[in-house]
XYZ file of N, CA and C in Angstrom:
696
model
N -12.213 -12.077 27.723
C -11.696 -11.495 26.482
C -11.301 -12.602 25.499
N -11.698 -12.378 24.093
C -11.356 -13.558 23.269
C -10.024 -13.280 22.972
N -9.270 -14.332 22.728
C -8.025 -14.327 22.581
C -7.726 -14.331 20.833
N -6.689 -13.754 20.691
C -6.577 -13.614 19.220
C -5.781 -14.435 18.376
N -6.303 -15.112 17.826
C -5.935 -15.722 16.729
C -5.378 -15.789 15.373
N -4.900 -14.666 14.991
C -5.251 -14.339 13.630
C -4.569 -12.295 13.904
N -3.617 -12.095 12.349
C -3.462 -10.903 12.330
C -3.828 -10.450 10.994
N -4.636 -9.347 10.727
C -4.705 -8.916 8.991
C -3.619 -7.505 9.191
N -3.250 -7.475 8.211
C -2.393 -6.490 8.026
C -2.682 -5.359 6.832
N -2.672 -4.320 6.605
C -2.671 -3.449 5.984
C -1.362 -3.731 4.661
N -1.049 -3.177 3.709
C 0.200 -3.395 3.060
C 1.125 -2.165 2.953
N 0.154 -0.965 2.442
C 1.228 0.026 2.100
C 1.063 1.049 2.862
N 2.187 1.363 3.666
C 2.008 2.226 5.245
C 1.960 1.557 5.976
N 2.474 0.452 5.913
C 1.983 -0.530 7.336
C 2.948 -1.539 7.406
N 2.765 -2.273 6.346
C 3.823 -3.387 5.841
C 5.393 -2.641 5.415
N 4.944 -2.272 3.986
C 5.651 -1.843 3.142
C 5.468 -0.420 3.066
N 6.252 0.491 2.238
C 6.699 1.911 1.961
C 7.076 2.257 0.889
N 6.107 2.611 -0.078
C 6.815 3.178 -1.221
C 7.774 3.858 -1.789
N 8.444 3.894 -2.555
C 9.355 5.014 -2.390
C 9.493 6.104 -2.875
N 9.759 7.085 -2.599
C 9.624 8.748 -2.557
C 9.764 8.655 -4.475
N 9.009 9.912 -4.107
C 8.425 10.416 -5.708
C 9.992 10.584 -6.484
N 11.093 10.935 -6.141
C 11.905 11.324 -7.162
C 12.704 10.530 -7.394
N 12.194 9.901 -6.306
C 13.128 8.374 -6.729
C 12.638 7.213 -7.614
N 11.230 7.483 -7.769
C 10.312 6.998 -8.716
C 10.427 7.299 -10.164
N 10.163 8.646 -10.219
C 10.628 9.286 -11.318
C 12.204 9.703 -11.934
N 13.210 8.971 -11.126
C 14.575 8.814 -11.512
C 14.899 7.147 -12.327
N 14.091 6.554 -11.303
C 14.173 5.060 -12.022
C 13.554 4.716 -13.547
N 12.533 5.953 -13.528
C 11.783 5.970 -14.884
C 12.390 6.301 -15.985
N 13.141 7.340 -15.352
C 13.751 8.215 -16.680
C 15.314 7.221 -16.911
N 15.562 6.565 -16.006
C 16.656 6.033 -16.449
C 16.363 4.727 -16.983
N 15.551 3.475 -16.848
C 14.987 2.735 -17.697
C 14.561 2.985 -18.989
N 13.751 3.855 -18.833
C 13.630 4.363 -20.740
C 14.581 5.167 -21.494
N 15.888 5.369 -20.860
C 16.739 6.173 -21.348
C 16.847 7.650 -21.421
N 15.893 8.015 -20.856
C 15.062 9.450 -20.872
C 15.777 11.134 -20.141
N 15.953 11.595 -21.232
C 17.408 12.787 -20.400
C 16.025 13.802 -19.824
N 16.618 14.397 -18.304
C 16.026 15.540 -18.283
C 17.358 16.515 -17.531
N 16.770 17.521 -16.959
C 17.785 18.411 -16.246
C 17.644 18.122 -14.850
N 18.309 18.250 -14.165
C 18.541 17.664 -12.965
C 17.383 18.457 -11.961
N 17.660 19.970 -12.475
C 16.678 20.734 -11.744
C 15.207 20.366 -12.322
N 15.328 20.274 -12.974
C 13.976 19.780 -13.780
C 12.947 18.450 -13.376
N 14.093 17.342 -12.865
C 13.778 16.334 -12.374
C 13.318 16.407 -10.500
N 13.740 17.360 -10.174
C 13.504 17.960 -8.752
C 12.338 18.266 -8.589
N 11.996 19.266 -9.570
C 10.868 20.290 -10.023
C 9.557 19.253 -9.967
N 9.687 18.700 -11.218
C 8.546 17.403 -11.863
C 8.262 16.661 -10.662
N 9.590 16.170 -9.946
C 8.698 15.028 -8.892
C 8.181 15.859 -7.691
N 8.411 16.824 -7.584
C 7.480 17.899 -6.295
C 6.311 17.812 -7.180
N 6.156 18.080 -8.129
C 4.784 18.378 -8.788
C 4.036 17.029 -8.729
N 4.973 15.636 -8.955
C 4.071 14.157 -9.238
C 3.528 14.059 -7.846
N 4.578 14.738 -6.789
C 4.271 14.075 -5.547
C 2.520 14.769 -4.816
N 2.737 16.386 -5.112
C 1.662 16.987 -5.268
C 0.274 16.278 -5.472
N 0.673 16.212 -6.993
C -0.624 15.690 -7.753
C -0.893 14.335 -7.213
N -0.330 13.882 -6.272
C -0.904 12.339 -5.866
C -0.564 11.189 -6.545
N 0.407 11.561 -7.635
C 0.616 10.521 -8.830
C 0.733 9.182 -8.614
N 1.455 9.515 -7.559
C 1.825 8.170 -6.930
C 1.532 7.156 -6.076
N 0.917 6.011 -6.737
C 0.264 5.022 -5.453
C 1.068 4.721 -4.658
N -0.070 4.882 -3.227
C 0.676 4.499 -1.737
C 1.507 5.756 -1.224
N 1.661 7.074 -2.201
C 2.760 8.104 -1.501
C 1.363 9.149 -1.064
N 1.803 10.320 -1.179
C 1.247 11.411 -0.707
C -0.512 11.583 -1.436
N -1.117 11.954 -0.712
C -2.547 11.920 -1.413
C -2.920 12.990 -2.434
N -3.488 13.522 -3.307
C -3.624 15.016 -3.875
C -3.462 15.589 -2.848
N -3.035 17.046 -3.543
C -3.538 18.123 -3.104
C -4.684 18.630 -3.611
N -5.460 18.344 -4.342
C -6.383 18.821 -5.019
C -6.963 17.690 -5.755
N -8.109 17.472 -6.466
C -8.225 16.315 -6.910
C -8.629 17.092 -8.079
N -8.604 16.658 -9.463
C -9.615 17.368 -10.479
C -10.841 16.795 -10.343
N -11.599 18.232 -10.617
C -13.193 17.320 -10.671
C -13.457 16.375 -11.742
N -13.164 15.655 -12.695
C -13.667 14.942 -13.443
C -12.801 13.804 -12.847
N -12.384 13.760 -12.134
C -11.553 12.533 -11.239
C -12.248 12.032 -9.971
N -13.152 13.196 -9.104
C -13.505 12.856 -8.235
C -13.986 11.519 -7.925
N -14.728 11.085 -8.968
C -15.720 9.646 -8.826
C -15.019 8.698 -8.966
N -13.905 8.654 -10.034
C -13.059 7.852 -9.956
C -12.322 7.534 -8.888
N -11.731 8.369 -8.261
C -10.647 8.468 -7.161
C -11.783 7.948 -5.607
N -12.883 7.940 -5.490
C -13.237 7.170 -4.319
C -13.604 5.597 -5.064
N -13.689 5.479 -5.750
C -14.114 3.804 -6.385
C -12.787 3.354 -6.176
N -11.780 4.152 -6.467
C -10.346 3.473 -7.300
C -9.666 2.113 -7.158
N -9.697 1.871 -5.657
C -9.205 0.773 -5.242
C -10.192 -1.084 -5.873
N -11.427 -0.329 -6.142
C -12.443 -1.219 -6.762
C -12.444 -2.348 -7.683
N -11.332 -1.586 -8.605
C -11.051 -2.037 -10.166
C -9.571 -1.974 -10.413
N -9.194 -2.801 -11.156
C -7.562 -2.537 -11.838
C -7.772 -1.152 -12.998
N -8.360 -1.277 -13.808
C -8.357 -0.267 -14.949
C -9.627 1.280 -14.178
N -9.967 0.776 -13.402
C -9.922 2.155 -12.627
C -8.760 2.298 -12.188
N -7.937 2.276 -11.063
C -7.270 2.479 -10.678
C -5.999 2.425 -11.304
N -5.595 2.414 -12.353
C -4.552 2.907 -13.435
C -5.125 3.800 -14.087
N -6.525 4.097 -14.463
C -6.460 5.373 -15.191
C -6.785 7.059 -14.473
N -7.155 6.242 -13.678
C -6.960 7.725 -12.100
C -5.494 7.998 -11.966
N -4.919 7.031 -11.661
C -3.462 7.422 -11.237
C -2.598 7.982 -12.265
N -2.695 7.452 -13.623
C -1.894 8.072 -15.183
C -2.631 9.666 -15.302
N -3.791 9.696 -14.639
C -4.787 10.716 -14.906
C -4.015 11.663 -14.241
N -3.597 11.281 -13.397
C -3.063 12.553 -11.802
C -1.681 12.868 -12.347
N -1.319 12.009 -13.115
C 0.604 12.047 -13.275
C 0.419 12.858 -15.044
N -0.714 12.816 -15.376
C -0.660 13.916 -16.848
C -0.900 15.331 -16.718
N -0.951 15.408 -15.393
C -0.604 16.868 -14.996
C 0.213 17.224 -15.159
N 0.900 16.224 -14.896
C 2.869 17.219 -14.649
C 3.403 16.723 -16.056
N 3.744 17.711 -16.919
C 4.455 17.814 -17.764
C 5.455 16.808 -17.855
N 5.427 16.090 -18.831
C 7.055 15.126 -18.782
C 7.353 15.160 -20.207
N 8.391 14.940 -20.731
C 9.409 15.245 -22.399
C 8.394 13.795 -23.414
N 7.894 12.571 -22.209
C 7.828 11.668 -23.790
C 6.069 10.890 -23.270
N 5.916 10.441 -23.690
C 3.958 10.643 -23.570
C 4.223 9.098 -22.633
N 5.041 8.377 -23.179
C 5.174 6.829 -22.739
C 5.550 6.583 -21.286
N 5.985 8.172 -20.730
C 6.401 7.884 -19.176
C 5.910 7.958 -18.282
N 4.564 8.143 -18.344
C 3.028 7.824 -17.474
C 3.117 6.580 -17.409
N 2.790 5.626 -18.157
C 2.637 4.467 -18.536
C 3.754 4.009 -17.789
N 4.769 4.541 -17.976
C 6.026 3.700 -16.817
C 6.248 3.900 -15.903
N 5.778 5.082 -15.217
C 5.733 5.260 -13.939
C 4.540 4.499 -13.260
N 3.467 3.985 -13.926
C 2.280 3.006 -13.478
C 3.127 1.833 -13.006
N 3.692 1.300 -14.119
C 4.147 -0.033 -14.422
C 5.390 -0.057 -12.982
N 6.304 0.940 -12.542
C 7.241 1.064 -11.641
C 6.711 0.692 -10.630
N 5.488 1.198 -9.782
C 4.851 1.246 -8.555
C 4.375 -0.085 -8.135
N 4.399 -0.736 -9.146
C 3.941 -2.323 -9.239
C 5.195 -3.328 -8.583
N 6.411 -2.495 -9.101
C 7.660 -3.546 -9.003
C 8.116 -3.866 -7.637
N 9.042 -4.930 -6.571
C 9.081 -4.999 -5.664
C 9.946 -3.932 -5.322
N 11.129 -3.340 -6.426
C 12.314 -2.417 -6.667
C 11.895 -0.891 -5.922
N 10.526 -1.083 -5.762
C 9.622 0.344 -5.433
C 9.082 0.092 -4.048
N 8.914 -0.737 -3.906
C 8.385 -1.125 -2.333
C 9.817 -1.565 -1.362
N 9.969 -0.955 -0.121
C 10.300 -1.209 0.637
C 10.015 -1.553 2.204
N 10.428 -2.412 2.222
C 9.550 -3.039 4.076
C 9.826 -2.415 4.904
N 9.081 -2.125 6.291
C 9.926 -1.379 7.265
C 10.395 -2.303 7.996
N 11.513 -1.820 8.997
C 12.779 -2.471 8.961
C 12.151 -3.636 10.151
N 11.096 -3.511 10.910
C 10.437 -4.273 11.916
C 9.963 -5.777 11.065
N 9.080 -5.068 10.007
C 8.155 -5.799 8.845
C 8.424 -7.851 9.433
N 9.701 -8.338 8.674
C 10.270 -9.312 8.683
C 10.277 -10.028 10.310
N 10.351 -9.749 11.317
C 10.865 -9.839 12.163
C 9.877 -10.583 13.226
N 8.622 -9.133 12.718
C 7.051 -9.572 13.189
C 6.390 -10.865 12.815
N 6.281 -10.853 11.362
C 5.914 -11.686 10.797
C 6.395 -13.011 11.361
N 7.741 -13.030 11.162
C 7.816 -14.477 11.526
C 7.777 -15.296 13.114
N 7.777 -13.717 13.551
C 7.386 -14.442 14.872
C 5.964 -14.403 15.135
N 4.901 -13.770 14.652
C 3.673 -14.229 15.016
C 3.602 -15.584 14.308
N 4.257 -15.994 13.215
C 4.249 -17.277 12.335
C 4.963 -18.176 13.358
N 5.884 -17.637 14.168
C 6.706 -18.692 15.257
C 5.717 -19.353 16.136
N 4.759 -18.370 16.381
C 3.499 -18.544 17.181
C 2.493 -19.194 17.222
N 2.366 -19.074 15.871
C 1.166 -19.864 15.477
C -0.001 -19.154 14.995
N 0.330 -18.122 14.639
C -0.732 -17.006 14.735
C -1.184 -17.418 13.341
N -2.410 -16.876 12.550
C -2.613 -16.912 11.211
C -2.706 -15.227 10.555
N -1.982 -15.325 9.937
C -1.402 -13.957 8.912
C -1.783 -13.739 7.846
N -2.918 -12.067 7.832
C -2.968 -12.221 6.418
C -3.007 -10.856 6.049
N -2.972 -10.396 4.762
C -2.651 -8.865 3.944
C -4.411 -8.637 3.467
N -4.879 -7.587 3.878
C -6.039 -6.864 3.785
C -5.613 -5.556 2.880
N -5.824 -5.596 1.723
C -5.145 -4.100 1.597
C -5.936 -3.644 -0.012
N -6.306 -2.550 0.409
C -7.199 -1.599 -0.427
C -6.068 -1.461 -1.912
N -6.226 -1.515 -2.837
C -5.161 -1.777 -4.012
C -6.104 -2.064 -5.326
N -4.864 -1.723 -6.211
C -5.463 -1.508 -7.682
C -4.761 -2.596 -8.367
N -3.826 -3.272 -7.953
C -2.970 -4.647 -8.527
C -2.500 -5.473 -7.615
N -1.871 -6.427 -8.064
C -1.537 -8.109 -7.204
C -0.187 -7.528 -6.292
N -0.507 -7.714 -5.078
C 0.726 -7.256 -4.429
C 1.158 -8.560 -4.096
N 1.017 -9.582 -4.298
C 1.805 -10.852 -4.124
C 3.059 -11.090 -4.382
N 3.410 -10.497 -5.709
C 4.729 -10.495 -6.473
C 6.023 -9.856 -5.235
N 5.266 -8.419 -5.193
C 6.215 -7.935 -3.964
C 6.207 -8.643 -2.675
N 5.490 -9.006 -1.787
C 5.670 -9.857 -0.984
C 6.391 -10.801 -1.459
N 6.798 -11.535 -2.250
C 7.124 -13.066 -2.429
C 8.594 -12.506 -2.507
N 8.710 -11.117 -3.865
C 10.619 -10.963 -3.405
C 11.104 -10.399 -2.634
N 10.289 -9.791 -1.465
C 10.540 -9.232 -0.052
C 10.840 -10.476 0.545
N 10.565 -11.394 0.511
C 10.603 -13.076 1.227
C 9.671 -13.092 2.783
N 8.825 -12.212 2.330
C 7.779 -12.007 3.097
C 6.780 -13.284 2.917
N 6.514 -13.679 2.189
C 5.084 -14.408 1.438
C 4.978 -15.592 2.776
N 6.236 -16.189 2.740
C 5.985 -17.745 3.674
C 5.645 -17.390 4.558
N 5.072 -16.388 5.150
C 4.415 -16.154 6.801
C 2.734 -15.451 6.331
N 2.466 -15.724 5.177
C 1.458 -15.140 5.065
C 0.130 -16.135 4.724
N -0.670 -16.604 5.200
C -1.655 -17.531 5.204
C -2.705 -16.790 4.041
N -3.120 -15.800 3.940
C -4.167 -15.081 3.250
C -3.781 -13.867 2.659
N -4.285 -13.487 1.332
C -4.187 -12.324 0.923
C -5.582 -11.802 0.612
N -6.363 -10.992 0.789
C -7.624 -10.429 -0.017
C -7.110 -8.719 -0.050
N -7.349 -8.667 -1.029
C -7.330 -7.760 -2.269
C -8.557 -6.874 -2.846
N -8.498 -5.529 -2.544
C -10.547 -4.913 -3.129
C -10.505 -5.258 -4.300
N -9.257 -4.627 -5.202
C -9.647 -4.971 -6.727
C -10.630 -6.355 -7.524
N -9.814 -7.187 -6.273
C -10.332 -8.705 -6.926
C -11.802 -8.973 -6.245
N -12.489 -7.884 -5.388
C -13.858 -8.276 -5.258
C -14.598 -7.877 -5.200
N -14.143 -5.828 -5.576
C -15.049 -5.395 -6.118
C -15.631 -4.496 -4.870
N -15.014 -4.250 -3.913
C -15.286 -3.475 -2.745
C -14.090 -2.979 -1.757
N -14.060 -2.264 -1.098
C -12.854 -1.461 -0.662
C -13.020 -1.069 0.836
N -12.352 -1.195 1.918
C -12.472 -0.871 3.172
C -12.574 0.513 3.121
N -13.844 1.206 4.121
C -13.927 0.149 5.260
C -15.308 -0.292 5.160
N -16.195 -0.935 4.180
C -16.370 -1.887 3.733
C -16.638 -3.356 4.604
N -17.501 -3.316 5.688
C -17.282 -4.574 6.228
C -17.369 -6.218 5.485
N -17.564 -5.940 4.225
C -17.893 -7.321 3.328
C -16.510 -7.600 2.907
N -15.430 -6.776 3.145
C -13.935 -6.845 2.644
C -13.246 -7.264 4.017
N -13.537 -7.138 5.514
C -13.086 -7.667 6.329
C -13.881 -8.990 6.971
N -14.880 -9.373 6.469
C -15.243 -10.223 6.596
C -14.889 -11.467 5.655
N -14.436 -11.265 4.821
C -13.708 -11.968 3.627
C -12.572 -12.656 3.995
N -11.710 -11.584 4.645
C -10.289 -11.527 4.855
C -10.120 -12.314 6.450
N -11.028 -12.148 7.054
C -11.467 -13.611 8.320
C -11.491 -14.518 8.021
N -12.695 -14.757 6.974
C -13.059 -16.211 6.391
C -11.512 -16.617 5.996
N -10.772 -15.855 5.086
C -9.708 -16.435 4.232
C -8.892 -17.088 5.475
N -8.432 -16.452 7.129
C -8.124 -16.992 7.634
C -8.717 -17.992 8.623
N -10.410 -17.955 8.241
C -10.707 -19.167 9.360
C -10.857 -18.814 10.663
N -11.143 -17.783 10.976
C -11.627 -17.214 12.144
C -12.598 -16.671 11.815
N -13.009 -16.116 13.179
C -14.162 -15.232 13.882
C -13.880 -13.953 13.857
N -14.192 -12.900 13.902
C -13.595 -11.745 13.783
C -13.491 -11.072 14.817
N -14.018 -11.739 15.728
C -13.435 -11.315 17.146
C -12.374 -12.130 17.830
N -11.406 -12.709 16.517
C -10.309 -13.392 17.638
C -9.381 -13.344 16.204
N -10.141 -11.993 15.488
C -8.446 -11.432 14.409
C -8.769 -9.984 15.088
N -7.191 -9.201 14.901
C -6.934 -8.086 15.236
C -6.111 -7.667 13.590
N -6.908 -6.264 13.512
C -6.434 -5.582 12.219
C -5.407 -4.290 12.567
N -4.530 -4.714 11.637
C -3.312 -3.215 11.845
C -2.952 -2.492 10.614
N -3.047 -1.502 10.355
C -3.187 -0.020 9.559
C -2.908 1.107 9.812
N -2.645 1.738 8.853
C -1.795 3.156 9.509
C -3.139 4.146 8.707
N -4.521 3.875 8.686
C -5.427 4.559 7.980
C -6.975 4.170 8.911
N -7.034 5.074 9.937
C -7.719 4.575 10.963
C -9.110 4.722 10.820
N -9.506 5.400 9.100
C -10.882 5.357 9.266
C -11.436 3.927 8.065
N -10.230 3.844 7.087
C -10.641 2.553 6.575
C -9.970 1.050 6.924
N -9.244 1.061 8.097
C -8.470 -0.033 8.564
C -9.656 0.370 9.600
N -9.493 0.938 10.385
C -10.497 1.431 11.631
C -11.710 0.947 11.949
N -12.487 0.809 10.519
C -13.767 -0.067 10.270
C -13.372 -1.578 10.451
N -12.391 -2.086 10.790
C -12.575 -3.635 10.731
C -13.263 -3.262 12.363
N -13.529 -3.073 13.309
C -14.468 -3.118 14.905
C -15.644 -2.579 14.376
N -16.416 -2.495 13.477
C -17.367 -2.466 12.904
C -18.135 -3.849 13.193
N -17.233 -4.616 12.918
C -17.507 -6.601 12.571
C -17.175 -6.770 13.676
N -16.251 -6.479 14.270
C -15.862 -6.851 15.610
C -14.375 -7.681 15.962
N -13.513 -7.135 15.033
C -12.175 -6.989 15.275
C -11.590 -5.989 15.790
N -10.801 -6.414 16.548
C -9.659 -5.099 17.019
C -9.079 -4.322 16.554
N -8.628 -3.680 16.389
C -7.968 -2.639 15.877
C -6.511 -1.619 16.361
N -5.499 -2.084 15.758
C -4.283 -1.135 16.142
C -4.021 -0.486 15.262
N -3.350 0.767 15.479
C -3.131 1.985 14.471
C -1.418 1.585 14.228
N -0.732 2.104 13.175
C 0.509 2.170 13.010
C 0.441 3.414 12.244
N 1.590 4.382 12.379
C 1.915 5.167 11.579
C 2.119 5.438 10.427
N 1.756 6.159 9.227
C 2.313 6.137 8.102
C 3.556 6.966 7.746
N 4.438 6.483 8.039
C 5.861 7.019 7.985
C 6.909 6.448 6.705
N 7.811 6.920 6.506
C 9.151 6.650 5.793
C 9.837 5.800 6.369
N 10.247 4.424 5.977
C 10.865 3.449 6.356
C 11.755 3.776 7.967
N 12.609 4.721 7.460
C 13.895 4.851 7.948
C 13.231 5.985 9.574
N 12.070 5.941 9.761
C 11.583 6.999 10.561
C 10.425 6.074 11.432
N 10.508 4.985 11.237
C 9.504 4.275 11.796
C 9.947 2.735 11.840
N 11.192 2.254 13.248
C 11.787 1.151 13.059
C 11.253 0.076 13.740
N 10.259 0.576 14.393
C 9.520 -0.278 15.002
C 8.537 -0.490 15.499
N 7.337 0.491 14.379
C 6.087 0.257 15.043
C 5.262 -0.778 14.536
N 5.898 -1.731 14.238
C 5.078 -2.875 14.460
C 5.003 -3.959 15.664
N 6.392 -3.981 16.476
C 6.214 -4.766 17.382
C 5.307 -4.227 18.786
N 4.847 -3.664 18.561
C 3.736 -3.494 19.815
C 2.772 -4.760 19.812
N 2.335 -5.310 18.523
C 1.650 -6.414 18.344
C 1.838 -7.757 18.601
N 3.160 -7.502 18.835
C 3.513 -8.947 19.617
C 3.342 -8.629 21.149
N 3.748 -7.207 21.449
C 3.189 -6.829 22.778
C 1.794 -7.388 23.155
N 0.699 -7.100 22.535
C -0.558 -6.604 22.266
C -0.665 -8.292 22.366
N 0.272 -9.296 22.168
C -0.589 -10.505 22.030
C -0.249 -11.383 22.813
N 0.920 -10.734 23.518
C 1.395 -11.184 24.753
C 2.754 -11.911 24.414
């Protein structure tokens, strides 16, 4: 058995955890100054959460058809993938036209991402190890920023990114990338994701593959250390 060298990681559901729709849409309305009714604000973010508005949270319930094509490319492009997502969030009614636009701009911030509580812990001990670490993750913008004020970044050897190349897991030209970036073989990196048919494809190439859950921070404290299990 080849021994493993090397971990890619998934980012959102895996790493990190977005945070819940009304808490999204509370931070919005209170940055732009923006009054609504309390019930109102309840209402709207069941509906954003619905409509999928939100990157990294709940998927549609429905997609509109003039979205469809967009919404499987999405991860492809930056300006795809902001105008799918503003697209999904102009469903739901909101008081001022500018708060699409800020609810884009929110999902970006580290203030919106939260790690699960394992996240830190892993990292630096496969980094204690010697292991080489890197973020594989299907995305429409630079998740670097958040890693770096999570104080995540110093254990991370590689980042590849679809936006920046134009292809999206599971995609074997996107996990083969994300090897190279760390200098292995892809049979001596193991990939972890909580999305088992496009994380799932890295044993396509001939990496391993562990599943993690996609859960709420506070509901999932430790499914990442199996991987230190997993590596002995």
């Amino acid at each position: 058995m080849t021994t493993i060298k090397g971990v890619l990681f998934d980012f959102s559901g895996t790493l990190l955890r977005i945070e819940p729709a009304e808490t999204w849409l509370r931070a919005v309305l209170a940055a732009t100054g923006t009054a609504m009714d309390e019930a109102e604000i309840v209402r709207r973010a069941g509906e954003l959460e619905r409509a999928g508005a939100l990157p990294g949270g709940s998927r549609p319930v429905e997609i509109p058809a003039e979205l469809a094509g967009l919404w499987e490319i999405r991860d492809r492009d930056a300006a795809c993938h902001r105008e799918v997502y503003t697209a999904l969030s102009r469903q739901v009614p909101l008081p001022r036209p500018e708060l699409y636009d800020a609810l884009y701009e929110r999902h970006m911030t580290a203030a919106a991402w939260h790690p699960y509580p394992d996240t830190a812990d892993v990292l630096a001990e496969l980094h204690r190890r010697g292991i080489r670490i890197g973020v594989l993750s299907n995305i429409g913008w630079d998740l670097r920023p958040v890693l770096r004020a999570h104080g995540l970044d110093r254990y991370v050897d590689s980042c590849v990114l679809s936006y920046e190349h134009g292809v999206q897991k599971p995609d074997p030209e996107l996990f083969a990338l994300a090897c190279e970036g760390l200098g292995l073989a892809p049979s001596e990196v193991l990939m972890v994701g909580d999305d088992r048919t496009a994380d799932g494809g890295a044993t396509a190439l001939g990496c391993a593959y562990m599943p993690v859950e996609h859960l709420p921070v506070d509901r999932r404290p430790d499914g990442l250390r199996p991987v230190l299990d997993l590596l002995g």
